[in-house]
Coordinates of C-alpha atoms in Angstrom, one line a residue:
Chain A
M1 CA 8.9 -12.1 -15.8
I2 CA 10.8 -9.0 -16.8
N3 CA 8.3 -8.5 -19.7
S4 CA 5.2 -8.7 -17.5
V5 CA 6.7 -6.5 -14.8
S6 CA 7.6 -3.8 -17.3
H7 CA 4.2 -4.2 -19.0
M8 CA 2.6 -3.3 -15.7
F9 CA 5.2 -0.5 -15.0
F10 CA 4.5 1.2 -18.3
A11 CA 0.8 0.6 -17.8
T12 CA 0.9 2.8 -14.7
L13 CA 3.0 5.4 -16.5
E14 CA 0.7 5.5 -19.4
T15 CA -2.4 5.7 -17.2
S16 CA -0.9 8.7 -15.3
L17 CA 0.2 10.4 -18.5
F18 CA -3.3 10.3 -19.9
V19 CA -4.9 11.3 -16.6
I20 CA -2.7 14.4 -16.5
G21 CA -3.3 15.0 -20.2
G22 CA -7.1 14.7 -19.7
I23 CA -7.1 17.1 -16.8
S24 CA -5.0 19.6 -18.8
A25 CA -7.4 19.3 -21.7
W26 CA -10.3 20.0 -19.4
Y27 CA -8.8 23.2 -18.2
I28 CA -8.0 24.4 -21.7
L29 CA -11.5 23.5 -22.8
N30 CA -12.8 25.6 -19.9
N31 CA -10.5 28.5 -20.8
R32 CA -8.6 28.3 -17.5
H33 CA -4.8 28.7 -17.3
Q34 CA -4.4 27.9 -21.0
V35 CA -0.8 28.7 -21.3
F36 CA 0.1 26.6 -18.3
F37 CA -1.9 23.6 -19.3
A38 CA -1.0 23.7 -23.0
R39 CA 2.5 23.2 -21.7
S40 CA 1.6 20.4 -19.4
L41 CA -0.3 18.7 -22.3
K42 CA 2.8 18.9 -24.4
I43 CA 5.0 17.4 -21.7
V44 CA 2.6 14.5 -21.4
L45 CA 2.6 14.2 -25.2
A46 CA 6.4 14.1 -25.3
A47 CA 6.4 11.2 -22.8
A48 CA 3.5 9.5 -24.6
I49 CA 5.5 9.4 -27.9
A50 CA 7.9 7.0 -26.2
V51 CA 5.6 5.2 -23.8
T52 CA 2.5 4.3 -25.9
P53 CA 4.3 2.4 -28.8
L54 CA 6.7 0.8 -26.3
Q55 CA 3.8 -0.4 -24.2
I56 CA 2.3 -2.1 -27.2
Y57 CA 5.6 -3.8 -28.1
I58 CA 6.2 -5.0 -24.5
G59 CA 2.6 -6.2 -24.5
H60 CA 3.4 -8.2 -27.6
L61 CA 6.5 -9.7 -25.8
S62 CA 4.3 -10.6 -22.9
A63 CA 1.8 -12.4 -25.2
E64 CA 4.7 -14.4 -26.7
Q65 CA 5.6 -15.4 -23.2
V66 CA 2.0 -16.4 -22.4
A67 CA 1.9 -18.4 -25.7
H68 CA 5.1 -20.3 -24.5
Y69 CA 4.4 -20.8 -20.8
Q70 CA 0.6 -20.7 -20.4
P71 CA -0.9 -22.0 -23.7
T72 CA -4.4 -22.4 -22.2
K73 CA -4.5 -18.7 -21.4
L74 CA -3.5 -17.7 -24.9
A75 CA -6.2 -20.0 -26.3
A76 CA -8.8 -18.4 -24.0
M77 CA -7.6 -14.9 -24.9
E78 CA -8.2 -15.7 -28.5
A79 CA -11.3 -17.9 -28.0
K80 CA -9.5 -20.6 -29.9
W81 CA -11.1 -24.0 -29.6
E82 CA -9.4 -25.9 -32.4
T83 CA -5.6 -26.3 -32.9
S84 CA -3.9 -24.6 -35.8
P85 CA -1.1 -26.8 -37.1
A86 CA 2.4 -25.5 -37.9
G87 CA 3.4 -24.6 -41.4
Q88 CA 0.0 -23.2 -42.3
P89 CA -1.7 -19.8 -42.0
A90 CA -4.5 -19.4 -39.4
D91 CA -7.3 -16.9 -39.1
W92 CA -7.3 -14.4 -36.3
S93 CA -10.6 -13.7 -34.6
L94 CA -11.4 -10.0 -34.2
L95 CA -14.8 -10.4 -32.5
A96 CA -16.6 -13.5 -31.5
L97 CA -19.3 -14.9 -29.2
P98 CA -17.6 -17.9 -27.5
D99 CA -20.0 -20.7 -26.3
E100 CA -18.5 -23.0 -23.7
A101 CA -21.3 -25.6 -23.8
S102 CA -20.7 -26.4 -27.5
Q103 CA -17.0 -25.5 -27.4
T104 CA -17.3 -23.2 -30.5
N105 CA -17.8 -19.6 -31.2
K106 CA -21.4 -19.0 -32.1
W107 CA -20.4 -16.3 -34.6
E108 CA -17.2 -14.5 -35.3
I109 CA -15.5 -12.0 -37.5
T110 CA -12.1 -13.2 -38.5
I111 CA -9.1 -11.7 -40.3
P112 CA -7.9 -14.4 -42.6
N113 CA -4.3 -15.5 -42.1
G114 CA -4.0 -13.0 -39.3
L115 CA -2.8 -15.2 -36.4
G116 CA 0.6 -15.8 -38.0
Y117 CA 1.2 -12.1 -38.6
I118 CA 0.2 -11.3 -35.0
L119 CA 2.3 -13.9 -33.3
E120 CA 5.3 -14.2 -35.6
F121 CA 5.0 -11.3 -38.1
K122 CA 4.7 -13.8 -41.0
K123 CA 1.9 -15.7 -42.7
N124 CA 2.6 -19.4 -41.8
L125 CA 2.9 -20.5 -38.2
S126 CA 6.2 -22.1 -37.4
E127 CA 4.8 -23.7 -34.2
P128 CA 1.3 -25.0 -33.8
V129 CA -1.2 -22.9 -31.8
R130 CA -3.1 -25.2 -29.6
G131 CA -6.9 -24.8 -29.1
L132 CA -8.8 -25.2 -25.8
K133 CA -10.1 -28.6 -26.8
E134 CA -6.6 -30.0 -26.4
W135 CA -7.1 -29.9 -22.7
A136 CA -9.7 -31.5 -20.5
P137 CA -12.3 -29.0 -19.3
S138 CA -10.9 -29.3 -15.8
D139 CA -7.4 -28.2 -17.0
R140 CA -8.4 -25.0 -18.8
P141 CA -9.9 -21.7 -17.8
R142 CA -13.7 -21.1 -17.8
M143 CA -15.4 -17.8 -18.7
V144 CA -13.6 -17.7 -22.0
G145 CA -15.8 -14.8 -23.1
L146 CA -14.7 -12.7 -20.2
I147 CA -11.0 -13.4 -20.9
Y148 CA -11.5 -12.9 -24.6
Y149 CA -13.2 -9.5 -24.3
S150 CA -11.0 -8.2 -21.4
F151 CA -8.1 -8.8 -23.7
R152 CA -9.7 -7.0 -26.5
I153 CA -10.7 -4.0 -24.3
M154 CA -7.1 -3.8 -22.9
S155 CA -5.3 -4.0 -26.3
G156 CA -8.0 -1.8 -27.9
I157 CA -7.3 0.9 -25.4
G158 CA -3.6 0.5 -25.9
F159 CA -4.0 1.1 -29.6
F160 CA -6.5 3.9 -29.1
L161 CA -4.1 5.8 -26.8
A162 CA -1.2 5.3 -29.3
G163 CA -3.5 6.6 -32.0
L164 CA -4.4 9.6 -29.9
M165 CA -0.7 10.2 -29.4
L166 CA -0.2 10.1 -33.2
W167 CA -3.1 12.5 -33.9
S168 CA -1.8 14.9 -31.2
V169 CA 1.8 14.8 -32.6
L170 CA 0.3 15.6 -36.0
Q171 CA -1.6 18.6 -34.5
W172 CA 1.6 19.7 -32.7
L173 CA 3.6 19.6 -36.0
L174 CA 0.8 21.6 -37.7
G175 CA 1.2 24.2 -34.9
N176 CA -2.3 23.7 -33.6
L177 CA -1.2 23.2 -30.0
S178 CA 0.0 26.7 -29.4
P179 CA -1.7 28.4 -26.5
E180 CA -3.6 30.6 -28.8
K181 CA -4.9 27.9 -31.1
I182 CA -5.3 24.9 -28.8
A183 CA -8.6 26.1 -27.2
Q184 CA -10.3 26.0 -30.6
Q185 CA -9.6 22.2 -31.0
K186 CA -12.8 21.3 -29.1
W187 CA -13.0 17.6 -30.3
F188 CA -9.3 17.1 -29.9
L189 CA -9.6 18.2 -26.2
R190 CA -12.7 16.2 -25.6
T191 CA -11.0 13.1 -26.9
W192 CA -8.2 13.7 -24.4
I193 CA -10.7 14.1 -21.6
F194 CA -12.4 10.8 -22.8
A195 CA -9.0 9.1 -22.6
A196 CA -8.3 10.1 -19.0
P197 CA -10.0 7.0 -17.3
L198 CA -9.1 4.5 -20.1
G199 CA -5.8 3.6 -18.6
Y200 CA -7.4 2.4 -15.4
I201 CA -9.9 0.3 -17.4
A202 CA -7.1 -1.2 -19.5
V203 CA -5.1 -2.1 -16.3
E204 CA -8.1 -3.8 -14.7
S205 CA -8.9 -5.7 -17.9
G206 CA -5.3 -6.8 -18.1
W207 CA -5.5 -8.2 -14.6
I208 CA -8.7 -10.0 -15.5
V209 CA -6.9 -11.6 -18.5
R210 CA -3.9 -12.5 -16.3
C211 CA -5.7 -14.0 -13.3
V212 CA -8.9 -15.4 -14.8
G213 CA -6.9 -16.7 -17.7
R214 CA -4.5 -18.6 -15.4
Q215 CA -7.3 -20.7 -13.9
P216 CA -7.6 -23.4 -12.7
W217 CA -4.0 -22.8 -11.6
A218 CA -2.7 -20.6 -8.8
L219 CA 0.8 -21.3 -10.1
Y220 CA 0.5 -22.5 -13.7
G221 CA 1.0 -26.2 -13.9
Q222 CA 2.2 -26.4 -10.2
I223 CA -0.7 -25.9 -7.8
R224 CA -4.4 -25.5 -8.4
T225 CA -6.3 -22.6 -7.0
A226 CA -8.6 -25.0 -5.2
D227 CA -5.6 -26.5 -3.4
A228 CA -4.0 -23.2 -2.7
A229 CA -7.1 -21.7 -1.0
S230 CA -7.0 -21.2 2.7
Q231 CA -9.0 -23.5 5.0
L232 CA -11.0 -20.6 6.3
P233 CA -14.7 -21.1 6.4
A234 CA -16.2 -19.6 3.2
G235 CA -18.5 -17.4 5.2
N236 CA -15.5 -15.5 6.7
V237 CA -13.9 -14.9 3.3
L238 CA -17.3 -13.8 1.9
T239 CA -17.7 -11.3 4.7
S240 CA -14.3 -9.8 4.4
L241 CA -14.7 -9.6 0.6
T242 CA -18.1 -7.9 1.0
L243 CA -16.6 -5.4 3.4
F244 CA -13.7 -4.7 1.1
A245 CA -16.2 -4.1 -1.7
V246 CA -18.3 -1.7 0.4
V247 CA -15.2 0.1 1.8
Y248 CA -13.6 0.5 -1.5
S249 CA -16.8 1.7 -3.1
I250 CA -17.0 4.4 -0.5
L251 CA -13.4 5.3 -1.0
F252 CA -13.8 5.3 -4.8
V253 CA -16.8 7.7 -4.6
S254 CA -14.9 10.0 -2.1
T255 CA -11.8 10.0 -4.3
L256 CA -13.8 11.0 -7.3
Y257 CA -15.6 13.7 -5.2
F258 CA -12.5 15.2 -3.7
G259 CA -10.5 14.7 -6.9
S260 CA -13.0 16.6 -9.0
R261 CA -13.2 19.2 -6.3
I262 CA -9.5 19.8 -6.3
I263 CA -9.5 19.9 -10.1
R264 CA -12.4 22.4 -10.2
H265 CA -10.7 24.5 -7.6
G266 CA -7.7 24.7 -9.9
P267 CA -4.0 25.1 -9.3
N268 CA -2.4 27.8 -7.2
L269 CA 0.1 29.3 -9.6
E270 CA 1.3 31.9 -7.1
L271 CA 2.8 29.3 -4.7
P272 CA 6.6 29.7 -4.4
I273 CA 8.7 26.9 -5.6
P274 CA 10.0 25.0 -2.5
G275 CA 13.6 25.9 -1.9
L276 CA 13.5 28.8 -4.2
E277 CA 11.7 31.3 -1.9
N278 CA 14.6 33.7 -1.7
Q279 CA 15.1 33.9 -5.5
L280 CA 11.4 34.4 -6.0
A281 CA 11.3 37.1 -3.4
I282 CA 14.0 39.0 -5.3
E283 CA 12.2 38.7 -8.6
T284 CA 8.8 39.8 -7.4
E285 CA 9.9 42.7 -5.2
P286 CA 9.0 45.9 -6.8
A287 CA 12.0 47.9 -7.9
T288 CA 12.8 50.9 -5.7
F289 CA 11.6 54.2 -7.2
V290 CA 14.5 56.4 -8.2
P291 CA 13.3 59.9 -8.9
D292 CA 14.6 61.3 -12.1
Q293 CA 17.3 63.7 -11.1
R294 CA 18.3 65.0 -14.5
P295 CA 17.7 68.7 -15.1
V296 CA 14.2 69.7 -16.0
E297 CA 15.1 70.5 -19.7
A298 CA 16.4 67.0 -20.3
Q299 CA 13.3 65.3 -19.0
Q300 CA 11.1 66.9 -21.7
Chain B
M1 CA 24.8 -27.3 6.4
D2 CA 23.1 -28.4 9.6
A3 CA 24.4 -25.2 11.3
L4 CA 23.0 -23.2 8.4
L5 CA 19.6 -24.8 8.8
H6 CA 19.5 -23.4 12.3
F7 CA 21.4 -20.2 11.7
L8 CA 19.2 -18.9 8.9
P9 CA 15.8 -19.2 10.6
Q10 CA 17.4 -17.5 13.7
V11 CA 18.6 -14.6 11.6
W12 CA 15.2 -14.2 10.1
F13 CA 13.5 -14.5 13.5
V14 CA 15.7 -11.5 14.6
I15 CA 14.9 -9.6 11.4
L16 CA 11.2 -10.2 11.9
A17 CA 11.5 -9.1 15.5
L18 CA 13.3 -6.0 14.4
F19 CA 10.5 -5.1 12.0
L20 CA 7.8 -5.8 14.5
F21 CA 9.6 -3.8 17.1
L22 CA 10.2 -0.8 14.8
Y23 CA 6.6 -1.0 13.7
V24 CA 5.1 -1.2 17.3
L25 CA 7.4 1.6 18.4
L26 CA 6.8 4.0 15.4
D27 CA 3.2 3.3 14.5
G28 CA 2.6 2.9 18.2
F29 CA 2.9 6.6 18.9
D30 CA 1.2 7.2 15.6
L31 CA -1.9 5.2 16.6
G32 CA -1.7 6.6 20.1
V33 CA -1.9 10.2 18.8
G34 CA -4.9 9.0 16.7
I35 CA -6.7 7.5 19.7
L36 CA -6.0 10.7 21.7
S37 CA -7.5 12.8 18.9
L38 CA -10.9 11.2 19.8
T39 CA -10.8 13.1 23.1
S40 CA -9.6 16.5 21.9
S41 CA -12.3 19.1 22.0
D42 CA -11.6 21.6 19.3
E43 CA -10.6 21.6 15.7
E44 CA -7.4 23.5 16.1
R45 CA -5.9 21.0 18.5
R46 CA -7.0 18.1 16.4
S47 CA -5.4 19.7 13.4
L48 CA -2.1 20.1 15.4
L49 CA -2.2 16.4 16.3
M50 CA -2.7 15.3 12.7
T51 CA -0.1 17.7 11.5
S52 CA 2.4 16.2 13.9
L53 CA 2.0 12.9 12.1
G54 CA 1.4 14.1 8.5
N55 CA 4.9 13.5 7.3
I56 CA 5.8 10.4 9.1
W57 CA 2.8 8.1 9.5
D58 CA 3.1 6.3 6.2
A59 CA 6.9 5.7 6.6
N60 CA 6.1 4.2 10.0
E61 CA 3.6 1.8 8.5
T62 CA 6.0 0.6 5.9
W63 CA 7.5 -1.6 8.6
L64 CA 4.2 -3.5 8.9
V65 CA 4.2 -4.1 5.2
L66 CA 7.8 -5.3 5.3
M67 CA 7.0 -7.6 8.2
G68 CA 4.1 -9.2 6.4
G69 CA 6.3 -9.8 3.4
A70 CA 9.1 -11.1 5.4
L71 CA 6.8 -13.5 7.4
F72 CA 5.3 -14.7 4.1
G73 CA 8.8 -15.3 2.6
A74 CA 10.7 -16.6 5.5
F75 CA 8.1 -18.6 7.5
P76 CA 5.3 -19.4 5.1
L77 CA 3.8 -22.0 7.4
A78 CA 3.5 -19.5 10.2
Y79 CA 2.1 -16.9 7.8
G80 CA -0.7 -19.2 6.7
T81 CA -1.5 -20.4 10.1
I82 CA -1.4 -17.1 11.9
L83 CA -3.4 -15.3 9.3
N84 CA -6.0 -18.1 9.3
A85 CA -6.3 -18.0 13.1
L86 CA -6.3 -14.2 13.4
Y87 CA -8.4 -13.5 10.3
I88 CA -10.9 -11.2 12.1
P89 CA -8.5 -9.2 14.3
I90 CA -6.2 -8.6 11.3
F91 CA -9.2 -7.4 9.3
I92 CA -10.2 -5.1 12.1
M93 CA -6.7 -3.7 11.9
I94 CA -6.6 -3.4 8.2
F95 CA -10.0 -1.6 7.9
G96 CA -8.9 0.7 10.8
L97 CA -5.7 1.5 9.0
I98 CA -7.5 2.1 5.7
F99 CA -9.9 4.7 7.2
R100 CA -7.1 6.3 9.1
A101 CA -4.9 6.6 6.1
V102 CA -7.5 8.2 3.8
A103 CA -8.6 10.5 6.7
F104 CA -5.2 12.3 6.4
E105 CA -5.8 13.0 2.8
F106 CA -9.5 13.7 2.6
R107 CA -9.8 15.8 5.8
E108 CA -7.8 18.6 4.3
H109 CA -10.3 19.0 1.4
S110 CA -13.5 18.2 3.2
N111 CA -16.1 20.6 4.5
R112 CA -17.4 18.0 6.9
K113 CA -14.2 17.6 8.9
F114 CA -15.9 15.8 11.7
L115 CA -16.5 12.8 9.5
W116 CA -12.8 12.3 8.7
N117 CA -11.8 13.3 12.3
F118 CA -13.9 10.4 13.4
A119 CA -12.5 8.1 10.7
F120 CA -9.0 9.0 11.9
G121 CA -9.6 8.5 15.6
S122 CA -11.8 5.4 15.4
G123 CA -9.5 3.9 12.7
S124 CA -6.5 4.3 15.0
F125 CA -8.5 2.8 17.8
M126 CA -9.6 -0.2 15.6
A127 CA -6.1 -0.8 14.4
A128 CA -4.7 -0.8 17.9
L129 CA -7.5 -3.1 19.1
G130 CA -7.0 -5.6 16.3
Q131 CA -3.2 -5.6 17.0
G132 CA -3.8 -6.1 20.7
F133 CA -6.2 -9.1 20.1
A134 CA -3.7 -10.6 17.6
L135 CA -0.9 -10.2 20.1
G136 CA -3.0 -11.6 22.9
S137 CA -4.0 -14.7 21.0
V138 CA -0.6 -15.4 19.7
I139 CA 0.7 -15.4 23.3
E140 CA -2.1 -17.6 24.3
G141 CA -1.3 -20.1 21.6
I142 CA -3.0 -21.1 18.4
A143 CA -4.7 -24.5 17.9
V144 CA -2.8 -26.4 15.1
D145 CA -2.7 -29.9 13.9
E146 CA 0.6 -31.9 13.4
A147 CA 1.3 -30.4 10.0
G148 CA 1.0 -26.9 11.6
H149 CA -2.3 -26.0 10.0
F150 CA -4.9 -24.0 12.0
I151 CA -7.7 -26.2 13.4
G152 CA -9.3 -23.8 15.8
S153 CA -12.5 -21.8 15.1
T154 CA -13.1 -18.3 13.8
W155 CA -13.6 -16.8 17.3
D156 CA -10.8 -18.5 19.1
W157 CA -9.0 -15.2 19.4
L158 CA -11.7 -13.6 21.6
D159 CA -11.6 -14.1 25.3
W160 CA -10.9 -12.1 28.5
R161 CA -7.1 -12.7 28.3
S162 CA -6.7 -11.4 24.7
L163 CA -9.1 -8.5 25.7
L164 CA -6.7 -7.7 28.5
V165 CA -3.7 -7.7 26.2
A166 CA -5.7 -5.5 23.7
L167 CA -6.7 -2.9 26.3
T168 CA -3.1 -2.8 27.7
L169 CA -1.6 -2.4 24.2
I170 CA -4.0 0.5 23.6
Q171 CA -2.9 2.1 26.9
G172 CA 0.7 1.6 25.9
Y173 CA 0.0 3.3 22.5
V174 CA -1.7 6.2 24.3
L175 CA 1.3 6.4 26.6
I176 CA 3.9 6.6 23.8
G177 CA 1.6 8.8 21.8
S178 CA 1.2 11.4 24.6
T179 CA 5.0 11.4 25.3
Y180 CA 5.5 12.0 21.6
L181 CA 3.1 14.9 21.8
I182 CA 5.0 16.3 24.8
L183 CA 8.0 16.4 22.6
K184 CA 6.2 17.9 19.6
T185 CA 3.9 20.5 21.2
E186 CA 4.1 23.4 23.6
G187 CA 2.0 25.4 26.0
E188 CA -1.5 24.3 27.0
L189 CA -1.5 21.3 24.7
Q190 CA 1.7 20.0 26.1
K191 CA 0.4 20.4 29.7
T192 CA -2.6 18.3 28.9
H193 CA -0.4 15.5 27.6
F194 CA 1.8 15.4 30.8
R195 CA -1.4 14.5 32.6
T196 CA -2.5 12.0 29.9
A197 CA 0.9 10.4 29.9
K198 CA 0.9 10.0 33.7
L199 CA -2.6 8.4 33.6
A200 CA -1.7 6.1 30.6
A201 CA 1.6 5.1 32.3
I202 CA -0.4 3.9 35.4
T203 CA -3.0 2.0 33.4
T204 CA -0.4 0.4 31.2
V205 CA 1.6 -0.8 34.2
I206 CA -1.6 -2.2 35.8
G207 CA -2.4 -4.0 32.6
A208 CA 1.1 -5.3 32.2
I209 CA 1.1 -6.6 35.8
L210 CA -2.2 -8.4 35.3
I211 CA -0.9 -10.0 32.1
T212 CA 2.4 -11.0 33.8
I213 CA 0.5 -12.7 36.6
A214 CA -2.2 -14.2 34.5
T215 CA 0.0 -15.8 31.8
P216 CA 2.0 -18.2 34.0
I217 CA -1.2 -19.1 36.0
V218 CA -3.3 -19.9 33.0
Y219 CA -0.7 -21.5 30.7
E220 CA 1.2 -24.5 31.8
A221 CA 3.7 -24.3 29.0
A222 CA 4.6 -20.7 29.8
R223 CA 4.9 -21.5 33.5
T224 CA 7.4 -24.4 33.0
R225 CA 9.5 -22.3 30.5
L226 CA 9.5 -19.3 32.8
F227 CA 10.5 -21.0 36.0
S228 CA 13.3 -23.1 34.6
P229 CA 16.8 -21.9 33.8
P230 CA 18.0 -20.0 31.9
L231 CA 14.9 -17.9 31.5
V232 CA 14.2 -17.7 35.2
Y233 CA 17.3 -15.5 35.7
I234 CA 16.4 -13.2 32.9
F235 CA 12.8 -12.9 34.1
A236 CA 14.1 -12.0 37.6
V237 CA 15.9 -9.1 36.1
I238 CA 13.3 -7.8 33.6
P239 CA 10.6 -6.8 36.2
V240 CA 13.3 -5.0 38.3
L241 CA 14.4 -3.0 35.2
G242 CA 10.7 -2.4 34.4
V243 CA 10.1 -0.9 37.8
V244 CA 13.2 1.3 37.5
L245 CA 12.1 2.5 34.0
V246 CA 8.5 3.3 35.1
G247 CA 9.9 5.2 38.0
L248 CA 12.2 7.2 35.8
L249 CA 9.3 7.9 33.4
L250 CA 7.0 9.1 36.2
R251 CA 9.8 11.3 37.6
S252 CA 10.4 12.9 34.2
L253 CA 6.7 13.5 33.8
N254 CA 6.5 15.1 37.2
R255 CA 9.4 17.4 36.4
E256 CA 7.7 18.2 33.0
E257 CA 10.8 17.3 31.0
E258 CA 10.3 17.4 27.2
N259 CA 12.5 14.7 25.7
T260 CA 13.0 12.1 28.3
P261 CA 9.4 10.8 28.7
L262 CA 9.5 9.5 25.1
I263 CA 12.9 7.9 25.6
W264 CA 11.9 6.1 28.8
T265 CA 8.6 5.0 27.2
M266 CA 10.6 3.6 24.2
L267 CA 12.9 1.7 26.6
I268 CA 9.9 0.3 28.4
F269 CA 8.6 -0.9 25.1
L270 CA 12.0 -2.4 24.3
L271 CA 12.1 -4.2 27.6
T272 CA 8.6 -5.6 27.1
F273 CA 9.5 -6.7 23.6
I274 CA 12.7 -8.4 24.7
G275 CA 10.7 -10.2 27.4
L276 CA 8.1 -11.4 24.9
G277 CA 10.7 -12.4 22.3
L278 CA 12.6 -14.5 24.9
I279 CA 9.3 -16.3 25.9
V280 CA 8.4 -17.0 22.3
F281 CA 11.9 -18.0 20.9
P282 CA 12.5 -20.6 19.3
Y283 CA 8.8 -20.8 18.5
I284 CA 7.1 -18.7 15.9
I285 CA 3.8 -19.9 17.0
P286 CA 4.2 -20.2 20.7
N287 CA 4.7 -23.8 22.0
Q288 CA 3.5 -25.3 18.7
I289 CA 5.7 -24.6 15.8
T290 CA 9.4 -23.7 16.0
I291 CA 11.1 -21.3 13.6
Y292 CA 13.0 -24.3 12.2
Q293 CA 9.8 -26.1 11.3
A294 CA 8.2 -23.1 9.8
A295 CA 11.2 -21.7 7.8
A296 CA 11.3 -21.7 4.0
A297 CA 14.0 -23.5 2.1
P298 CA 17.6 -22.2 2.9
S299 CA 18.1 -21.1 -0.6
A300 CA 15.0 -18.8 -0.4
L301 CA 16.2 -17.5 3.0
V302 CA 19.6 -16.6 1.6
F303 CA 18.1 -15.0 -1.5
M304 CA 15.8 -12.8 0.5
L305 CA 18.6 -12.0 3.0
I306 CA 20.6 -10.4 0.2
F307 CA 17.7 -8.1 -0.8
I308 CA 16.7 -7.3 2.8
G309 CA 20.4 -6.6 3.6
F310 CA 20.3 -3.7 1.1
L311 CA 16.8 -2.6 2.0
I312 CA 17.1 -2.3 5.8
P313 CA 19.9 0.3 5.9
I314 CA 18.2 2.3 3.1
M315 CA 14.8 2.3 5.0
L316 CA 16.4 3.1 8.3
F317 CA 18.4 5.9 6.8
Y318 CA 15.2 7.3 5.1
N319 CA 13.2 7.0 8.3
I320 CA 15.8 8.8 10.4
Y321 CA 16.3 11.4 7.7
N322 CA 12.6 12.0 7.7
Y323 CA 12.6 12.6 11.4
V324 CA 15.5 14.9 11.2
V325 CA 13.9 17.0 8.5
F326 CA 10.6 17.4 10.4
R327 CA 12.2 17.9 13.8
G328 CA 11.0 20.6 16.1
K329 CA 7.6 21.7 17.5
V330 CA 4.4 21.7 15.6
V331 CA 2.9 25.1 15.2
G332 CA -0.3 25.7 13.3
D333 CA -0.5 23.7 10.1
I334 CA 3.2 23.8 9.4
Y335 CA 6.4 22.8 11.1
G336 CA 8.4 25.3 13.0
E337 CA 12.1 24.9 13.3

């Protein structure tokens, strides 16, 4: 549990970091408050150095847990229909078109012997990885394609953000992130803007993997979703779900509208720091004019 | 062990009651101010009303979240049944609270303030209405089978008695909201709320009297419980105390005192709450399911008790600290000391 909790915790951190980074990059690209936002981008970057690789590692730990406790979810995440026995290498599928009717992948691109390296960092599996066919269709998740691609989108974004972090660190070391030079790195800044919404997409995809992948169970192996559902008439639930969808769509659009408005308006850099008003007052007060009282000869 | 099986659900019943009371009290004036904002004529006044809540409303609503969580953890059976039976009123409340909450944030940045003003006022009204209907139908009783599952229909919660409770609760919220505004505002705005509070006090009392008369007449079970010892003694005292408190409230309003109206109103809420709690106990769904039937396993109750034991003092401290920091009258868009 601690792994999946921290995976979510770092996911929110990473999302916020790249949102702040993307906004900072947008300001720099538009030549506004460059010094201020070059600094904020560097703060984000410093945190991302720790967070992005750690998140990938915690994600790996979570996947190990899934493999151990919820093997059907792992099989669906990898669109794996046949069991790979222990003591042998197994291919890892990079992209595939899963077909549930025939219980195979219609086509796929695989990395030979990849599965052992991904799960256990070695070639041969020490434990068998069970395929979906081991379970009756009623005991394993449907929509394998959705789970498979959601997982790939999530982990793809995780690696992309880590890669962006590495690229940025390289630029930093080369001195290209100084306030004078940073505005010229157009594509670098555009990539950061592009990365701003990716964290949200990764989080959503991760939840799809988690919850669709757990089906048909509400609590894995304990209680089925069908048994856990409330006895409310389906019409009620459909109504409230529709209302939620409508309300949240309105709120989503309003959030984007007001959010972009706040960003376009820009920060007020003249606001005093709370609790430091007095200090600031002293600093900004113009010095009293003291007329030069030396004799006229000395002034010249 | 047997004593523990009784003691733990009772402890959790008291904790839940505490959460519910704090929620009704704190979000009560919150929602009341929201409902009152529907009637205020100009933007400056409305702005003052919203500023008076800006720093506290979300802390107040935390108690609702905590209550939902505690009900789910401690009395899962009641949670399932009540939420099934009150699906629509609870959704009315939730959508009301959603619109109200975003109105605080979006209004500040919007050029069309009237939209978010309306979202704030009507959201507050909807939330109060949903809560009133929920309270009304819980008092009325919920149709359950022997296992405690809901067997009624979707619209069971809607009838004239729950409507009466809902309207009275809204009046009560307006009352506590206007006494809060008496405390937080000054001048003309404060004067208005002395009048509003007086009116709301009278309508609330009329509603409460009607409910007190109607409940024992309509419900057999409530009647037998109310008119047999020991409850009959307590319920001889509560109306007397109620009359005294209402009298004190009206007197303080007539004298235009600033702090006391809110205190008397809070005590009236407390008295009503104690009365309701005594009628309901030991049931969690009145006259159907007792707290002992609905309680989770003792191990779960103990486990949760440890966490909540740490959490309650922290939350209370934070809540109080919040009020201390933002004490004083509201002036313009910021707080004056």
